[in-house]
Coordinates of C-alpha atoms in Angstrom, one line a residue:
L1 CA 121.3 67.1 89.2
L2 CA 117.5 67.1 89.7
G3 CA 117.2 64.2 87.3
A4 CA 119.9 62.2 89.0
L5 CA 118.7 62.5 92.6
H6 CA 117.0 59.1 92.5
V7 CA 119.0 57.4 89.7
D8 CA 121.9 55.0 90.3
V9 CA 125.2 56.0 88.7
D10 CA 125.7 52.4 87.8
A11 CA 124.2 49.1 88.9
E12 CA 126.5 48.6 91.9
S13 CA 126.9 52.2 93.2
E14 CA 124.7 54.3 95.5
T15 CA 122.7 57.3 94.3
I16 CA 124.7 60.5 93.5
V17 CA 123.0 62.4 96.3
D18 CA 122.0 60.9 99.7
V19 CA 118.5 62.5 99.5
D20 CA 117.3 61.2 102.8
A21 CA 120.3 62.6 104.6
A22 CA 119.9 66.0 102.9
A23 CA 116.2 66.0 103.7
R24 CA 116.8 65.2 107.4
Y25 CA 119.3 68.1 107.6
I26 CA 116.7 70.5 106.0
A27 CA 114.1 69.3 108.6
S28 CA 116.6 70.0 111.4
C29 CA 116.5 73.7 110.3
Q30 CA 112.9 74.1 111.4
N31 CA 112.4 76.4 114.4
F32 CA 110.0 76.5 117.4
D33 CA 107.9 79.1 115.5
G34 CA 107.3 76.8 112.6
G35 CA 109.7 78.6 110.2
F36 CA 113.0 77.5 108.8
G37 CA 116.4 79.1 109.1
C38 CA 119.6 78.8 107.0
T39 CA 121.1 76.4 109.6
P40 CA 119.7 74.7 112.7
G41 CA 118.8 77.4 115.2
A42 CA 119.1 80.3 112.7
E43 CA 116.3 82.9 112.5
S44 CA 113.2 81.9 110.5
H45 CA 113.0 83.7 107.1
A46 CA 110.3 83.5 104.4
G47 CA 112.9 83.0 101.6
Q48 CA 114.6 80.2 103.4
I49 CA 111.2 78.6 104.1
F50 CA 110.6 78.3 100.4
T51 CA 114.1 76.9 99.9
C52 CA 113.5 74.2 102.5
I53 CA 109.9 73.4 101.5
G54 CA 110.7 73.4 97.8
A55 CA 113.7 71.0 98.4
L56 CA 111.6 68.7 100.6
S57 CA 108.9 68.7 97.9
I58 CA 111.4 67.7 95.2
A59 CA 112.8 65.0 97.6
R60 CA 109.2 63.9 98.3
R61 CA 109.8 64.2 102.0
L62 CA 107.3 66.7 103.1
D63 CA 106.4 64.2 105.9
L64 CA 109.4 65.6 107.8
V65 CA 107.8 69.0 108.2
Q66 CA 106.6 69.4 111.8
D67 CA 103.4 71.3 112.7
V68 CA 102.3 72.5 109.3
E69 CA 99.6 74.7 110.7
L70 CA 102.1 76.6 112.8
L71 CA 104.4 77.0 109.8
T72 CA 101.6 78.2 107.5
W73 CA 100.3 80.6 110.3
W74 CA 103.8 82.1 110.4
L75 CA 103.7 82.6 106.7
S76 CA 100.2 84.2 106.7
E77 CA 101.3 86.6 109.4
R78 CA 103.8 88.1 106.9
Q79 CA 100.9 90.0 105.2
C80 CA 101.2 93.7 106.1
D81 CA 98.5 96.3 106.2
S82 CA 99.6 97.4 102.7
G83 CA 98.6 94.0 101.4
G84 CA 102.2 93.1 100.6
L85 CA 104.3 90.4 102.3
N86 CA 107.4 90.7 104.4
G87 CA 110.1 88.1 105.1
R88 CA 110.4 88.5 108.8
P89 CA 108.3 90.2 111.6
E90 CA 108.6 94.0 111.8
K91 CA 110.1 94.3 108.3
Q92 CA 108.7 96.2 105.3
A93 CA 106.6 94.5 102.7
D94 CA 108.6 93.5 99.5
V95 CA 107.2 92.2 96.2
C96 CA 109.7 89.3 96.1
Y97 CA 108.0 87.6 99.1
S98 CA 104.9 87.3 97.0
W99 CA 106.8 84.4 95.5
W100 CA 108.7 83.0 98.5
I101 CA 105.5 82.8 100.6
L102 CA 102.8 82.0 98.1
S103 CA 104.9 79.2 96.6
S104 CA 105.4 77.6 100.0
L105 CA 101.7 77.9 100.8
C106 CA 100.8 76.4 97.4
I107 CA 103.0 73.4 98.1
L108 CA 101.5 73.0 101.6
G109 CA 97.9 73.4 100.3
R110 CA 97.1 76.6 102.1
V111 CA 97.5 79.5 99.6
E112 CA 94.1 80.8 100.6
Y113 CA 95.6 81.9 103.9
I114 CA 96.8 85.0 102.1
K115 CA 94.3 87.7 101.1
G116 CA 95.0 87.6 97.3
E117 CA 93.1 90.7 96.3
K118 CA 95.1 92.9 98.8
L119 CA 98.4 91.3 97.7
A120 CA 97.5 91.9 94.0
D121 CA 96.8 95.5 94.7
F122 CA 100.2 95.9 96.4
I123 CA 102.0 94.3 93.5
V124 CA 100.3 96.4 90.9
K125 CA 101.1 99.6 92.8
C126 CA 104.8 98.6 92.5
Q127 CA 104.7 98.6 88.8
D128 CA 106.5 101.5 87.1
D129 CA 104.1 103.5 84.9
E130 CA 106.8 104.3 82.4
D131 CA 108.9 101.2 81.9
G132 CA 106.4 98.5 83.0
G133 CA 108.8 96.8 85.5
I134 CA 108.0 96.0 89.1
A135 CA 109.9 97.3 92.1
D136 CA 110.3 95.9 95.6
R137 CA 107.7 98.5 96.9
P138 CA 105.8 101.5 95.5
G139 CA 108.0 104.4 94.4
D140 CA 111.3 102.4 94.1
M141 CA 113.2 101.6 91.0
A142 CA 112.0 98.5 89.1
D143 CA 114.3 95.6 88.4
V144 CA 114.2 92.2 86.8
F145 CA 114.3 90.3 90.1
H146 CA 111.2 91.9 91.5
T147 CA 109.4 91.9 88.2
F148 CA 109.8 88.2 87.9
F149 CA 108.6 87.5 91.5
G150 CA 105.7 90.0 91.1
I151 CA 104.5 88.3 88.0
A152 CA 105.0 84.9 89.6
G153 CA 103.0 86.0 92.6
L154 CA 100.1 87.3 90.5
S155 CA 100.1 83.9 88.7
L156 CA 100.0 81.9 92.0
I157 CA 97.0 83.8 93.3
G158 CA 95.3 83.6 89.9
T159 CA 95.1 87.3 89.3
L160 CA 97.3 87.2 86.2
H161 CA 95.0 84.6 84.6
E162 CA 91.7 86.4 85.4
T163 CA 90.0 88.1 82.4
K164 CA 88.1 91.3 82.2
R165 CA 85.8 92.4 79.4
D166 CA 85.8 95.8 77.7
A167 CA 82.8 97.7 76.5
D168 CA 82.6 95.5 73.4
G169 CA 82.7 92.2 75.4
N170 CA 86.3 91.4 74.5
E171 CA 88.4 89.5 77.1
M172 CA 91.3 91.4 78.7
T173 CA 93.9 90.3 81.2
S174 CA 94.5 92.3 84.3
L175 CA 98.2 93.1 83.8
T176 CA 99.2 96.3 82.1
I177 CA 101.7 95.9 79.3
V178 CA 103.8 98.8 77.9
D179 CA 105.3 97.3 74.8
D180 CA 105.4 94.2 72.7
C181 CA 101.8 93.5 73.1
E182 CA 100.1 91.3 70.5
E183 CA 96.7 92.9 70.9
K184 CA 96.4 96.1 73.0
D185 CA 93.4 98.1 74.1
D186 CA 94.4 101.7 73.2
S187 CA 92.0 103.2 75.8
T188 CA 93.3 101.2 78.8
G189 CA 96.7 100.0 77.8
T190 CA 95.6 96.5 78.7
C191 CA 96.8 93.6 76.7
R192 CA 94.6 90.8 75.5
R193 CA 96.9 87.8 76.1
K194 CA 96.9 84.5 77.8
Y195 CA 99.8 84.0 80.2
R196 CA 101.5 80.7 81.1
M197 CA 101.1 79.5 84.6
I198 CA 104.1 79.3 87.0
D199 CA 104.9 76.2 88.9
P200 CA 105.3 76.8 92.7
V201 CA 108.0 74.1 93.2
Y202 CA 110.4 74.8 90.3
A203 CA 109.6 78.5 89.4
L204 CA 109.2 77.4 85.8
P205 CA 106.1 77.5 83.5
T206 CA 103.9 74.5 84.2
D207 CA 104.1 73.2 80.7
V208 CA 107.9 73.0 80.9
V209 CA 107.7 71.1 84.2
E210 CA 105.2 68.7 82.6
R211 CA 107.4 68.2 79.5
L212 CA 110.5 67.5 81.6
Q213 CA 108.4 65.2 83.9
L214 CA 109.9 66.8 87.0
K215 CA 108.8 65.2 90.2
G216 CA 107.6 66.6 93.4
Q217 CA 105.2 66.3 96.4
I218 CA 102.5 68.5 97.7
M219 CA 100.1 68.6 100.6
E220 CA 96.3 68.9 100.5
R221 CA 94.0 70.0 103.4
K222 CA 91.3 67.4 103.7
T223 CA 88.9 70.0 105.2
S224 CA 89.6 72.7 102.6
S225 CA 86.8 73.8 100.3
V226 CA 89.3 75.1 97.8
D227 CA 89.6 73.0 94.6
R228 CA 93.0 71.5 93.9
D229 CA 95.2 73.8 91.8
E230 CA 95.4 72.4 88.3
R231 CA 99.1 73.3 88.0
L232 CA 99.9 70.7 90.7
K233 CA 98.1 67.8 89.1
Q234 CA 101.4 65.9 88.3
Y235 CA 102.7 65.9 91.8
D236 CA 102.4 63.2 94.5
I237 CA 100.0 64.0 97.4
L238 CA 101.2 63.5 101.0

């Protein structure tokens, strides 16, 4: 379907999907607080914001987003004292929002609005010491859903790709691996391994997105001192 959005079925027919109509409906779901709901007028929710911003990115219609600063302020306000992110005001932090919120901010060129070090600490605290999985919050049962979004969040803020050095000067990644490690430091349990980066639009490894030549659109802040994320190089800039 993604590959057919802008392709004619045949020479005389219209496109399979009316992308502009779909994009306008998505834009109509934006609220007075800057966020997006599931339908026009529905409560703003961080997960739905990613759904809308990601879809508008794929449609290359981010120009329909109103008051980007208000929207990104709403997203940055989701960071709790614990360092984790919640989906709505007055809710508990949950690891899955590390993806929903950071991906949206990446697309909108404002990922630095989140305190990455505090968020990384929260995600790591949610990792199960025995099975290695990641839970929604510290002390809960780990599951595949939150493990994926926790790892994706660490990738988006760069923590997963940072390297440390042991006493012998060897590089080590910052994520603890329990099993199936190619080269493991026995004293720390830390794996020496390079991880593939996650794409914030498609939630796929960036090399897969590039190989499939998937299209998208991102925003950049002209006044930002943050260098452009290398993983976004193939996308159009609004």
